[in-house]
């Protein structure tokens, strides 16, 4: 594809208008929306209204003017992106905290004692699972390779915890078949959709999935540290109890009773007072998906990927993301022994991707606002940085705290 053809592909792109829903900085090709989504154009005015009108003028009356319903309202807006019913999703806490709540809840609801996960899963998923099993007598965490997950689901497996799209390689599990294997063995499954929701078409209910969690600040564009969300299939909602039994998950928080009584349905997964400012920004982030079909979004992501992959062939650069679009998410990753300084040199040249230790260069393709021209130009700069070995300049070796 030539630059002219890339520009023509943008002009013909049915999702092109979605790019105007974002305030993208000049002079930057942003390929890290899988880590922190771009700022939606509507967010600043919406946040100003929340602070300067709702908070200043309405004060505590705001709780009865939409604030208290925000976790449910935002959850219902996430639902269509992941194939869930509106009453099966709630925005709450962080992905890490939601993993903890659901893992402990499953262990406490049954006799099985093993939680199964994948070696190399996102660190917090493994760290939280480790802490969660420590809270339940007899429980244990079993970590196996990706290839042996299905074969390792056994008679004692209570829960399989997997990340649908891998944060490093973008490898995607077949949700339907792995879920079916877990259910057939009498286990439950919890999908972490942090790199899937808003990136690829997901259908939790048609896969019969039990539980899911995900981030608000990646593809959902909710802003740094945005609230996360969780999904509990309707059939489990009255059976599972939130171990963080806080007052906001109580059936009647404002009855102020001593004893905890869980709210019916998805509301019981709340713990403390919802972060209204942050939920408002997440709601603006979700509005960037208005009218967008997830299969169309996924199809564009796949085309952006193919363009990137075709133009990023250079010595030493090894693509670790599967070629099959159904087997990958919406980012493209490469192994390179000098990934760290190369990423820094790219950032200086205006191409923002990221680095994942020890040797991964990662580029997020966010179909709402990434264009074919962006990918064309970014790969041109990548080729130039590699060919000139500009990344060898000493300033690119410096380490930073967040990568
Ligand atoms: C980004 C990400 C998280 C982040 O969890 P936080 O609690 O928001 O820090 C968790 N799991 C996966 C798979 C992720 O990609």
mmCIF file of C-alpha atoms and ligand atoms in Angstrom:
data_model
loop_
_atom_site.group_PDB
_atom_site.id
_atom_site.type_symbol
_atom_site.label_atom_id
_atom_site.label_comp_id
_atom_site.label_asym_id
_atom_site.label_seq_id
_atom_site.Cartn_x
_atom_site.Cartn_y
_atom_site.Cartn_z
ATOM 1 C CA UNK A 1 0.000 0.000 0.000
ATOM 2 C CA UNK A 2 1.353 3.426 -0.950
ATOM 3 C CA UNK A 3 0.816 6.566 1.137
ATOM 4 C CA UNK A 4 -1.797 7.697 -1.406
ATOM 5 C CA UNK A 5 -3.611 4.378 -1.093
ATOM 6 C CA UNK A 6 -3.518 4.629 2.719
ATOM 7 C CA UNK A 7 -5.076 8.100 2.540
ATOM 8 C CA UNK A 8 -7.708 6.778 0.137
ATOM 9 C CA UNK A 9 -8.470 3.914 2.538
ATOM 10 C CA UNK A 10 -9.039 6.496 5.287
ATOM 11 C CA UNK A 11 -11.342 8.544 3.050
ATOM 12 C CA UNK A 12 -13.404 5.406 2.305
ATOM 13 C CA UNK A 13 -13.428 4.183 5.931
ATOM 14 C CA UNK A 14 -16.982 4.014 7.363
ATOM 15 C CA UNK A 15 -15.517 4.575 10.864
ATOM 16 C CA UNK A 16 -13.547 7.649 9.823
ATOM 17 C CA UNK A 17 -16.050 10.057 11.388
ATOM 18 C CA UNK A 18 -15.384 8.490 14.804
ATOM 19 C CA UNK A 19 -11.927 10.055 14.800
ATOM 20 C CA UNK A 20 -13.579 13.466 15.277
ATOM 21 C CA UNK A 21 -14.927 12.201 18.592
ATOM 22 C CA UNK A 22 -11.378 12.528 19.961
ATOM 23 C CA UNK A 23 -9.061 15.429 20.765
ATOM 24 C CA UNK A 24 -5.822 14.063 19.357
ATOM 25 C CA UNK A 25 -2.607 16.055 19.865
ATOM 26 C CA UNK A 26 -0.841 17.531 16.840
ATOM 27 C CA UNK A 27 2.398 15.967 15.669
ATOM 28 C CA UNK A 28 1.834 12.623 17.358
ATOM 29 C CA UNK A 29 0.850 9.241 15.958
ATOM 30 C CA UNK A 30 -0.726 7.631 18.976
ATOM 31 C CA UNK A 31 -0.422 3.845 19.038
ATOM 32 C CA UNK A 32 -0.910 3.283 22.762
ATOM 33 C CA UNK A 33 -4.685 3.485 23.098
ATOM 34 C CA UNK A 34 -4.582 -0.104 24.319
ATOM 35 C CA UNK A 35 -2.839 1.180 27.443
ATOM 36 C CA UNK A 36 -4.395 4.634 27.876
ATOM 37 C CA UNK A 37 -7.205 5.549 25.485
ATOM 38 C CA UNK A 38 -7.128 9.012 23.862
ATOM 39 C CA UNK A 39 -9.113 11.946 25.264
ATOM 40 C CA UNK A 40 -12.659 12.096 23.886
ATOM 41 C CA UNK A 41 -13.464 15.580 22.577
ATOM 42 C CA UNK A 42 -16.591 15.748 24.780
ATOM 43 C CA UNK A 43 -14.851 14.886 28.053
ATOM 44 C CA UNK A 44 -13.504 18.330 29.123
ATOM 45 C CA UNK A 45 -16.894 20.089 28.887
ATOM 46 C CA UNK A 46 -18.646 17.179 30.536
ATOM 47 C CA UNK A 47 -16.200 17.171 33.452
ATOM 48 C CA UNK A 48 -16.458 20.954 33.755
ATOM 49 C CA UNK A 49 -20.246 20.632 33.996
ATOM 50 C CA UNK A 50 -19.926 17.977 36.645
ATOM 51 C CA UNK A 51 -17.561 20.046 38.757
ATOM 52 C CA UNK A 52 -18.750 23.607 38.161
ATOM 53 C CA UNK A 53 -22.477 23.028 37.955
ATOM 54 C CA UNK A 54 -23.384 19.686 39.510
ATOM 55 C CA UNK A 55 -20.895 19.683 42.367
ATOM 56 C CA UNK A 56 -20.768 23.436 43.038
ATOM 57 C CA UNK A 57 -24.479 24.239 42.623
ATOM 58 C CA UNK A 58 -26.296 21.004 43.264
ATOM 59 C CA UNK A 59 -23.987 19.792 46.028
ATOM 60 C CA UNK A 60 -25.296 16.727 47.826
ATOM 61 C CA UNK A 61 -28.555 16.842 45.863
ATOM 62 C CA UNK A 62 -26.494 15.477 42.962
ATOM 63 C CA UNK A 63 -26.697 11.984 44.430
ATOM 64 C CA UNK A 64 -30.401 11.889 43.642
ATOM 65 C CA UNK A 65 -29.891 13.557 40.257
ATOM 66 C CA UNK A 66 -27.985 10.758 38.556
ATOM 67 C CA UNK A 67 -24.834 10.165 40.584
ATOM 68 C CA UNK A 68 -25.989 7.148 42.553
ATOM 69 C CA UNK A 69 -27.137 5.331 39.396
ATOM 70 C CA UNK A 70 -23.825 5.950 37.577
ATOM 71 C CA UNK A 71 -22.273 2.493 38.205
ATOM 72 C CA UNK A 72 -25.349 0.752 36.761
ATOM 73 C CA UNK A 73 -25.853 3.257 33.957
ATOM 74 C CA UNK A 74 -22.213 3.000 32.852
ATOM 75 C CA UNK A 75 -22.278 -0.791 33.189
ATOM 76 C CA UNK A 76 -25.324 -0.940 30.913
ATOM 77 C CA UNK A 77 -23.397 1.054 28.295
ATOM 78 C CA UNK A 78 -20.490 -1.399 28.432
ATOM 79 C CA UNK A 79 -22.847 -4.384 28.055
ATOM 80 C CA UNK A 80 -23.444 -4.135 24.277
ATOM 81 C CA UNK A 81 -19.673 -4.038 23.653
ATOM 82 C CA UNK A 82 -19.212 -7.436 25.309
ATOM 83 C CA UNK A 83 -22.392 -9.341 24.473
ATOM 84 C CA UNK A 84 -23.938 -8.961 27.924
ATOM 85 C CA UNK A 85 -27.374 -7.876 29.105
ATOM 86 C CA UNK A 86 -27.495 -4.382 30.659
ATOM 87 C CA UNK A 87 -28.271 -5.741 34.146
ATOM 88 C CA UNK A 88 -25.241 -8.069 34.050
ATOM 89 C CA UNK A 89 -22.523 -5.381 34.106
ATOM 90 C CA UNK A 90 -21.565 -2.778 36.689
ATOM 91 C CA UNK A 91 -18.743 -0.210 36.737
ATOM 92 C CA UNK A 92 -16.806 -0.473 39.979
ATOM 93 C CA UNK A 93 -13.390 -0.411 41.604
ATOM 94 C CA UNK A 94 -10.294 -1.497 39.647
ATOM 95 C CA UNK A 95 -9.825 -4.596 37.522
ATOM 96 C CA UNK A 96 -7.566 -5.940 40.264
ATOM 97 C CA UNK A 97 -10.197 -5.466 42.993
ATOM 98 C CA UNK A 98 -12.910 -6.965 40.789
ATOM 99 C CA UNK A 99 -10.768 -10.048 40.161
ATOM 100 C CA UNK A 100 -10.379 -10.470 43.910
ATOM 101 C CA UNK A 101 -14.097 -10.152 44.609
ATOM 102 C CA UNK A 102 -15.085 -12.693 41.971
ATOM 103 C CA UNK A 103 -12.359 -15.279 42.679
ATOM 104 C CA UNK A 104 -13.110 -15.346 46.414
ATOM 105 C CA UNK A 105 -16.866 -15.413 45.729
ATOM 106 C CA UNK A 106 -16.561 -18.492 43.506
ATOM 107 C CA UNK A 107 -14.376 -20.359 46.013
ATOM 108 C CA UNK A 108 -16.757 -19.544 48.860
ATOM 109 C CA UNK A 109 -19.798 -20.705 46.873
ATOM 110 C CA UNK A 110 -18.611 -24.288 46.291
ATOM 111 C CA UNK A 111 -16.464 -27.206 47.413
ATOM 112 C CA UNK A 112 -13.819 -27.160 44.681
ATOM 113 C CA UNK A 113 -10.534 -25.590 45.756
ATOM 114 C CA UNK A 114 -8.383 -24.977 42.680
ATOM 115 C CA UNK A 115 -8.103 -21.758 40.681
ATOM 116 C CA UNK A 116 -6.434 -22.336 37.313
ATOM 117 C CA UNK A 117 -4.611 -19.670 35.335
ATOM 118 C CA UNK A 118 -1.999 -19.175 32.670
ATOM 119 C CA UNK A 119 1.739 -18.652 33.163
ATOM 120 C CA UNK A 120 2.577 -15.225 31.758
ATOM 121 C CA UNK A 121 -0.937 -13.878 32.373
ATOM 122 C CA UNK A 122 -1.095 -10.150 33.169
ATOM 123 C CA UNK A 123 0.775 -9.821 36.488
ATOM 124 C CA UNK A 124 -2.076 -8.389 38.553
ATOM 125 C CA UNK A 125 -4.334 -11.299 37.567
ATOM 126 C CA UNK A 126 -1.819 -13.787 38.993
ATOM 127 C CA UNK A 127 -0.940 -11.622 41.985
ATOM 128 C CA UNK A 128 -4.581 -11.130 42.941
ATOM 129 C CA UNK A 129 -5.379 -14.821 42.406
ATOM 130 C CA UNK A 130 -2.481 -15.663 44.721
ATOM 131 C CA UNK A 131 -3.873 -13.348 47.397
ATOM 132 C CA UNK A 132 -7.450 -14.536 46.878
ATOM 133 C CA UNK A 133 -6.663 -18.236 47.390
ATOM 134 C CA UNK A 134 -4.833 -17.309 50.585
ATOM 135 C CA UNK A 135 -8.130 -15.956 51.928
ATOM 136 C CA UNK A 136 -10.012 -19.249 51.508
ATOM 137 C CA UNK A 137 -8.973 -22.328 53.558
ATOM 138 C CA UNK A 138 -7.640 -25.145 51.372
ATOM 139 C CA UNK A 139 -7.693 -23.128 48.167
ATOM 140 C CA UNK A 140 -4.732 -23.201 45.767
ATOM 141 C CA UNK A 141 -3.628 -21.517 42.585
ATOM 142 C CA UNK A 142 -2.459 -23.706 39.706
ATOM 143 C CA UNK A 143 -0.508 -21.977 36.941
ATOM 144 C CA UNK A 144 0.074 -23.871 33.709
ATOM 145 C CA UNK A 145 1.189 -23.015 30.176
ATOM 146 C CA UNK A 146 -1.267 -21.607 27.687
ATOM 147 C CA UNK A 147 -1.218 -24.811 25.663
ATOM 148 C CA UNK A 148 -2.173 -27.019 28.615
ATOM 149 C CA UNK A 149 -5.045 -24.922 30.029
ATOM 150 C CA UNK A 150 -7.885 -27.020 28.576
ATOM 151 C CA UNK A 151 -6.263 -30.324 29.608
ATOM 152 C CA UNK A 152 -5.631 -29.039 33.145
ATOM 153 C CA UNK A 153 -9.265 -28.316 34.000
ATOM 154 C CA UNK A 154 -10.082 -31.061 36.487
ATOM 155 C CA UNK A 155 -12.515 -32.319 39.117
ATOM 156 C CA UNK A 156 -11.197 -29.856 41.702
ATOM 157 C CA UNK A 157 -11.096 -26.815 39.392
ATOM 158 C CA UNK A 158 -13.457 -24.205 40.785
ATOM 159 C CA UNK A 159 -12.525 -21.392 38.425
ATOM 160 C CA UNK A 160 -10.448 -20.795 35.306
ATOM 161 C CA UNK A 161 -9.090 -17.219 35.155
ATOM 162 C CA UNK A 162 -7.866 -16.181 31.721
ATOM 163 C CA UNK A 163 -7.115 -12.996 29.844
ATOM 164 C CA UNK A 164 -8.933 -13.164 26.514
ATOM 165 C CA UNK A 165 -6.377 -11.096 24.547
ATOM 166 C CA UNK A 166 -2.826 -11.376 25.862
ATOM 167 C CA UNK A 167 -1.351 -8.018 26.853
ATOM 168 C CA UNK A 168 2.032 -8.744 25.296
ATOM 169 C CA UNK A 169 1.497 -10.948 22.273
ATOM 170 C CA UNK A 170 -2.170 -10.067 21.529
ATOM 171 C CA UNK A 171 -2.898 -13.804 21.225
ATOM 172 C CA UNK A 172 -6.655 -14.315 21.584
ATOM 173 C CA UNK A 173 -8.307 -17.360 23.119
ATOM 174 C CA UNK A 174 -11.299 -18.939 21.455
ATOM 175 C CA UNK A 175 -13.767 -17.857 24.137
ATOM 176 C CA UNK A 176 -16.451 -20.311 23.095
ATOM 177 C CA UNK A 177 -14.383 -23.494 23.161
ATOM 178 C CA UNK A 178 -12.436 -22.720 26.360
ATOM 179 C CA UNK A 179 -15.639 -21.697 28.143
ATOM 180 C CA UNK A 180 -17.323 -24.902 26.973
ATOM 181 C CA UNK A 181 -14.386 -26.969 28.258
ATOM 182 C CA UNK A 182 -14.588 -25.294 31.678
ATOM 183 C CA UNK A 183 -18.344 -25.721 31.949
ATOM 184 C CA UNK A 184 -18.190 -29.359 30.778
ATOM 185 C CA UNK A 185 -15.747 -30.089 33.609
ATOM 186 C CA UNK A 186 -18.052 -28.454 36.152
ATOM 187 C CA UNK A 187 -15.794 -25.414 36.620
ATOM 188 C CA UNK A 188 -16.572 -21.734 36.137
ATOM 189 C CA UNK A 189 -14.693 -19.287 33.946
ATOM 190 C CA UNK A 190 -13.668 -15.668 34.502
ATOM 191 C CA UNK A 191 -12.516 -13.751 31.417
ATOM 192 C CA UNK A 192 -10.350 -10.664 31.774
ATOM 193 C CA UNK A 193 -11.391 -8.514 28.805
ATOM 194 C CA UNK A 194 -9.045 -5.584 29.471
ATOM 195 C CA UNK A 195 -7.519 -5.841 25.983
ATOM 196 C CA UNK A 196 -10.743 -7.037 24.303
ATOM 197 C CA UNK A 197 -13.653 -4.787 25.258
ATOM 198 C CA UNK A 198 -13.930 -2.043 22.668
ATOM 199 C CA UNK A 199 -11.216 -3.671 20.543
ATOM 200 C CA UNK A 200 -12.711 -6.886 19.156
ATOM 201 C CA UNK A 201 -16.220 -8.348 18.977
ATOM 202 C CA UNK A 202 -16.955 -10.190 22.234
ATOM 203 C CA UNK A 203 -20.101 -12.177 22.979
ATOM 204 C CA UNK A 204 -20.049 -13.365 26.577
ATOM 205 C CA UNK A 205 -23.597 -14.670 26.632
ATOM 206 C CA UNK A 206 -23.442 -16.593 23.388
ATOM 207 C CA UNK A 207 -20.283 -18.261 24.756
ATOM 208 C CA UNK A 208 -22.152 -19.022 28.038
ATOM 209 C CA UNK A 209 -19.399 -17.282 30.010
ATOM 210 C CA UNK A 210 -19.884 -17.024 33.770
ATOM 211 C CA UNK A 211 -17.859 -13.991 34.833
ATOM 212 C CA UNK A 212 -15.746 -11.231 33.325
ATOM 213 C CA UNK A 213 -13.807 -8.118 34.304
ATOM 214 C CA UNK A 214 -12.099 -5.354 32.371
ATOM 215 C CA UNK A 215 -10.486 -1.942 32.362
ATOM 216 C CA UNK A 216 -12.098 1.433 31.710
ATOM 217 C CA UNK A 217 -8.980 3.347 30.685
ATOM 218 C CA UNK A 218 -7.753 1.319 27.703
ATOM 219 C CA UNK A 219 -9.995 0.910 24.639
ATOM 220 C CA UNK A 220 -12.972 2.387 26.544
ATOM 221 C CA UNK A 221 -11.288 5.814 26.740
ATOM 222 C CA UNK A 222 -12.305 6.557 30.341
ATOM 223 C CA UNK A 223 -9.085 8.414 31.286
ATOM 224 C CA UNK A 224 -6.109 7.574 33.506
ATOM 225 C CA UNK A 225 -7.150 5.246 36.325
ATOM 226 C CA UNK A 226 -10.780 5.087 35.129
ATOM 227 C CA UNK A 227 -13.125 2.756 37.028
ATOM 228 C CA UNK A 228 -13.160 -0.849 35.890
ATOM 229 C CA UNK A 229 -16.232 -3.049 35.408
ATOM 230 C CA UNK A 230 -17.388 -6.571 36.090
ATOM 231 C CA UNK A 231 -19.878 -8.981 34.524
ATOM 232 C CA UNK A 232 -21.807 -11.698 36.367
ATOM 233 C CA UNK A 233 -24.110 -13.857 34.214
ATOM 234 C CA UNK A 234 -27.693 -13.575 35.371
ATOM 235 C CA UNK A 235 -27.820 -17.261 36.381
ATOM 236 C CA UNK A 236 -25.149 -16.679 39.050
ATOM 237 C CA UNK A 237 -26.263 -13.340 40.419
ATOM 238 C CA UNK A 238 -28.203 -14.559 43.440
ATOM 239 C CA UNK A 239 -25.747 -17.381 44.165
ATOM 240 C CA UNK A 240 -22.457 -15.502 44.477
ATOM 241 C CA UNK A 241 -21.672 -13.121 47.340
ATOM 242 C CA UNK A 242 -19.261 -10.190 47.265
ATOM 243 C CA UNK A 243 -16.579 -10.755 49.943
ATOM 244 C CA UNK A 244 -16.000 -6.978 50.046
ATOM 245 C CA UNK A 245 -19.463 -6.586 51.530
ATOM 246 C CA UNK A 246 -19.572 -2.819 51.664
ATOM 247 C CA UNK A 247 -22.602 -0.637 52.216
ATOM 248 C CA UNK A 248 -23.053 0.323 48.548
ATOM 249 C CA UNK A 249 -23.692 -3.333 47.741
ATOM 250 C CA UNK A 250 -26.284 -3.599 50.504
ATOM 251 C CA UNK A 251 -29.942 -4.140 49.652
ATOM 252 C CA UNK A 252 -30.796 -0.884 51.457
ATOM 253 C CA UNK A 253 -27.683 1.238 52.061
ATOM 254 C CA UNK A 254 -29.669 4.091 53.531
ATOM 255 C CA UNK A 255 -31.547 1.932 56.022
ATOM 256 C CA UNK A 256 -28.223 2.022 57.948
ATOM 257 C CA UNK A 257 -28.665 -1.425 59.484
ATOM 258 C CA UNK A 258 -25.911 -3.292 61.347
ATOM 259 C CA UNK A 259 -26.271 -6.545 59.434
ATOM 260 C CA UNK A 260 -25.192 -6.899 55.809
ATOM 261 C CA UNK A 261 -27.858 -7.974 53.356
ATOM 262 C CA UNK A 262 -26.672 -8.187 49.732
ATOM 263 C CA UNK A 263 -28.541 -6.222 47.108
ATOM 264 C CA UNK A 264 -30.326 -8.368 44.537
ATOM 265 C CA UNK A 265 -28.715 -8.595 41.102
ATOM 266 C CA UNK A 266 -25.496 -6.919 39.987
ATOM 267 C CA UNK A 267 -25.599 -4.070 42.573
ATOM 268 C CA UNK A 268 -24.118 -6.281 45.292
ATOM 269 C CA UNK A 269 -20.718 -6.037 43.553
ATOM 270 C CA UNK A 270 -20.330 -2.440 44.617
ATOM 271 C CA UNK A 271 -18.297 -1.891 47.750
ATOM 272 C CA UNK A 272 -17.864 1.770 48.698
ATOM 273 C CA UNK A 273 -19.124 5.097 47.393
ATOM 274 C CA UNK A 274 -18.810 5.302 43.595
ATOM 275 C CA UNK A 275 -16.190 7.711 42.122
ATOM 276 C CA UNK A 276 -18.608 10.093 40.395
ATOM 277 C CA UNK A 277 -15.999 12.272 38.638
ATOM 278 C CA UNK A 278 -14.241 9.261 37.191
ATOM 279 C CA UNK A 279 -17.478 7.526 36.192
ATOM 280 C CA UNK A 280 -18.520 10.646 34.314
ATOM 281 C CA UNK A 281 -15.323 10.588 32.252
ATOM 282 C CA UNK A 282 -15.800 6.876 31.565
ATOM 283 C CA UNK A 283 -19.351 7.556 30.390
ATOM 284 C CA UNK A 284 -17.970 10.127 27.918
ATOM 285 C CA UNK A 285 -15.437 7.532 26.792
ATOM 286 C CA UNK A 286 -18.180 5.009 26.099
ATOM 287 C CA UNK A 287 -20.112 7.550 24.032
ATOM 288 C CA UNK A 288 -17.296 7.368 21.463
ATOM 289 C CA UNK A 289 -18.735 3.930 20.557
ATOM 290 C CA UNK A 290 -22.234 5.239 19.791
ATOM 291 C CA UNK A 291 -23.587 3.617 16.635
ATOM 292 C CA UNK A 292 -20.426 1.548 16.078
ATOM 293 C CA UNK A 293 -20.785 -2.154 15.352
ATOM 294 C CA UNK A 294 -18.166 -4.284 17.054
ATOM 295 C CA UNK A 295 -17.656 -6.605 14.059
ATOM 296 C CA UNK A 296 -17.017 -3.525 11.857
ATOM 297 C CA UNK A 297 -14.578 -2.199 14.442
ATOM 298 C CA UNK A 298 -12.766 -5.534 14.610
ATOM 299 C CA UNK A 299 -12.594 -5.742 10.803
ATOM 300 C CA UNK A 300 -10.938 -2.333 10.592
ATOM 301 C CA UNK A 301 -8.482 -3.284 13.338
ATOM 302 C CA UNK A 302 -7.542 -6.369 11.329
ATOM 303 C CA UNK A 303 -6.862 -4.291 8.199
ATOM 304 C CA UNK A 304 -4.739 -1.807 10.160
ATOM 305 C CA UNK A 305 -2.807 -4.756 11.551
ATOM 306 C CA UNK A 306 -2.192 -6.265 8.120
ATOM 307 C CA UNK A 307 -0.875 -2.947 6.843
ATOM 308 C CA UNK A 308 1.422 -2.601 9.864
ATOM 309 C CA UNK A 309 2.689 -6.185 9.597
ATOM 310 C CA UNK A 310 3.369 -5.880 5.866
ATOM 311 C CA UNK A 311 5.421 -2.685 6.324
ATOM 312 C CA UNK A 312 7.313 -3.594 9.501
ATOM 313 C CA UNK A 313 9.602 -6.259 8.100
ATOM 314 C CA UNK A 314 13.129 -5.413 9.239
ATOM 315 C CA UNK A 315 16.111 -7.471 10.392
ATOM 316 C CA UNK A 316 15.886 -8.265 14.121
ATOM 317 C CA UNK A 317 12.183 -7.412 14.313
ATOM 318 C CA UNK A 318 10.124 -10.537 15.013
ATOM 319 C CA UNK A 319 6.320 -10.242 15.044
ATOM 320 C CA UNK A 320 4.958 -12.285 17.957
ATOM 321 C CA UNK A 321 1.262 -11.646 17.228
ATOM 322 C CA UNK A 322 -0.646 -14.354 15.333
ATOM 323 C CA UNK A 323 -1.284 -13.807 11.632
ATOM 324 C CA UNK A 324 -4.828 -15.210 11.911
ATOM 325 C CA UNK A 325 -7.163 -12.269 12.725
ATOM 326 C CA UNK A 326 -9.473 -14.532 14.768
ATOM 327 C CA UNK A 327 -6.529 -15.545 16.953
ATOM 328 C CA UNK A 328 -5.408 -12.027 17.887
ATOM 329 C CA UNK A 329 -6.623 -8.797 19.457
ATOM 330 C CA UNK A 330 -6.081 -5.241 18.239
ATOM 331 C CA UNK A 331 -2.417 -4.592 18.937
ATOM 332 C CA UNK A 332 0.701 -5.750 17.160
ATOM 333 C CA UNK A 333 3.844 -6.739 19.032
ATOM 334 C CA UNK A 334 7.403 -7.407 18.018
ATOM 335 C CA UNK A 335 10.328 -8.912 19.797
ATOM 336 C CA UNK A 336 13.598 -7.033 19.386
ATOM 337 C CA UNK A 337 16.710 -7.254 21.600
ATOM 338 C CA UNK A 338 16.838 -3.427 21.719
ATOM 339 C CA UNK A 339 13.122 -2.815 22.137
ATOM 340 C CA UNK A 340 13.602 -0.293 24.967
ATOM 341 C CA UNK A 341 15.810 2.286 23.186
ATOM 342 C CA UNK A 342 13.931 1.752 19.911
ATOM 343 C CA UNK A 343 10.657 2.634 21.630
ATOM 344 C CA UNK A 344 12.246 5.770 23.100
ATOM 345 C CA UNK A 345 13.566 6.828 19.713
ATOM 346 C CA UNK A 346 10.103 6.312 18.212
ATOM 347 C CA UNK A 347 8.499 8.460 20.913
ATOM 348 C CA UNK A 348 10.960 11.256 20.187
ATOM 349 C CA UNK A 349 10.003 10.982 16.516
ATOM 350 C CA UNK A 350 6.305 11.330 17.433
ATOM 351 C CA UNK A 351 5.251 7.670 17.279
ATOM 352 C CA UNK A 352 3.912 6.632 20.671
ATOM 353 C CA UNK A 353 3.776 2.891 21.242
ATOM 354 C CA UNK A 354 5.133 1.147 24.304
ATOM 355 C CA UNK A 355 7.650 -1.327 25.648
ATOM 356 C CA UNK A 356 6.882 -4.450 27.630
ATOM 357 C CA UNK A 357 9.750 -6.118 29.462
ATOM 358 C CA UNK A 358 11.976 -7.745 28.554
ATOM 359 C CA UNK A 359 12.011 -7.224 24.785
ATOM 360 C CA UNK A 360 8.560 -6.383 23.366
ATOM 361 C CA UNK A 361 7.653 -3.372 21.218
ATOM 362 C CA UNK A 362 3.889 -2.971 21.277
ATOM 363 C CA UNK A 363 1.637 -0.847 19.045
ATOM 364 C CA UNK A 364 -2.063 -0.454 19.785
ATOM 365 C CA UNK A 365 -4.423 -0.143 16.831
ATOM 366 C CA UNK A 366 -7.560 1.577 18.078
ATOM 367 C CA UNK A 367 -9.954 1.496 15.121
ATOM 368 C CA UNK A 368 -12.082 4.424 16.340
ATOM 369 C CA UNK A 369 -9.235 6.882 15.852
ATOM 370 C CA UNK A 370 -6.256 5.148 14.244
ATOM 371 C CA UNK A 371 -6.118 5.580 10.480
ATOM 372 C CA UNK A 372 -4.325 3.816 7.642
ATOM 373 C CA UNK A 373 -2.214 6.916 7.041
ATOM 374 C CA UNK A 374 -1.153 6.820 10.714
ATOM 375 C CA UNK A 375 -0.007 3.226 10.331
ATOM 376 C CA UNK A 376 1.740 4.005 7.057
ATOM 377 C CA UNK A 377 3.667 6.934 8.554
ATOM 378 C CA UNK A 378 4.448 5.127 11.826
ATOM 379 C CA UNK A 379 5.914 2.145 10.003
ATOM 380 C CA UNK A 380 7.910 4.506 7.788
ATOM 381 C CA UNK A 381 9.442 6.092 10.921
ATOM 382 C CA UNK A 382 10.010 2.677 12.501
ATOM 383 C CA UNK A 383 11.872 1.554 9.381
ATOM 384 C CA UNK A 384 13.975 4.716 9.447
ATOM 385 C CA UNK A 385 14.846 4.391 13.167
ATOM 386 C CA UNK A 386 15.929 0.782 12.595
ATOM 387 C CA UNK A 387 17.828 1.430 9.364
ATOM 388 C CA UNK A 388 19.808 4.376 10.762
ATOM 389 C CA UNK A 389 20.219 2.726 14.207
ATOM 390 C CA UNK A 390 19.435 6.117 15.701
ATOM 391 C CA UNK A 391 18.162 4.285 18.795
ATOM 392 C CA UNK A 392 21.824 3.668 19.747
ATOM 393 C CA UNK A 393 22.183 7.310 20.877
ATOM 394 C CA UNK A 394 22.789 7.271 24.620
ATOM 395 C CA UNK A 395 19.730 9.322 25.656
ATOM 396 C CA UNK A 396 17.438 6.541 24.446
ATOM 397 C CA UNK A 397 18.881 4.092 26.986
ATOM 398 C CA UNK A 398 17.539 6.008 30.016
ATOM 399 C CA UNK A 399 14.958 4.107 32.081
ATOM 400 C CA UNK A 400 11.673 5.546 33.333
ATOM 401 C CA UNK A 401 9.403 4.433 36.129
ATOM 402 C CA UNK A 402 6.309 3.683 34.056
ATOM 403 C CA UNK A 403 6.686 1.894 30.729
HETATM 404 C C1 LIG B 1 -4.486 -3.381 32.153
HETATM 405 C C2 LIG B 1 -4.842 -4.698 32.739
HETATM 406 C C3 LIG B 1 -5.192 -4.821 34.090
HETATM 407 C C4 LIG B 1 -5.092 -3.612 34.989
HETATM 408 O O1 LIG B 1 -5.653 -3.781 36.221
HETATM 409 P P1 LIG B 1 -5.781 -2.503 37.178
HETATM 410 O O2 LIG B 1 -6.397 -3.038 38.398
HETATM 411 O O3 LIG B 1 -6.590 -1.486 36.457
HETATM 412 O O4 LIG B 1 -4.415 -1.945 37.392
HETATM 413 C C5 LIG B 1 -5.578 -6.060 34.556
HETATM 414 N N1 LIG B 1 -5.592 -7.143 33.745
HETATM 415 C C6 LIG B 1 -5.231 -7.051 32.445
HETATM 416 C C7 LIG B 1 -5.268 -8.255 31.586
HETATM 417 C C8 LIG B 1 -4.849 -5.830 31.909
HETATM 418 O O5 LIG B 1 -4.478 -5.752 30.639
#
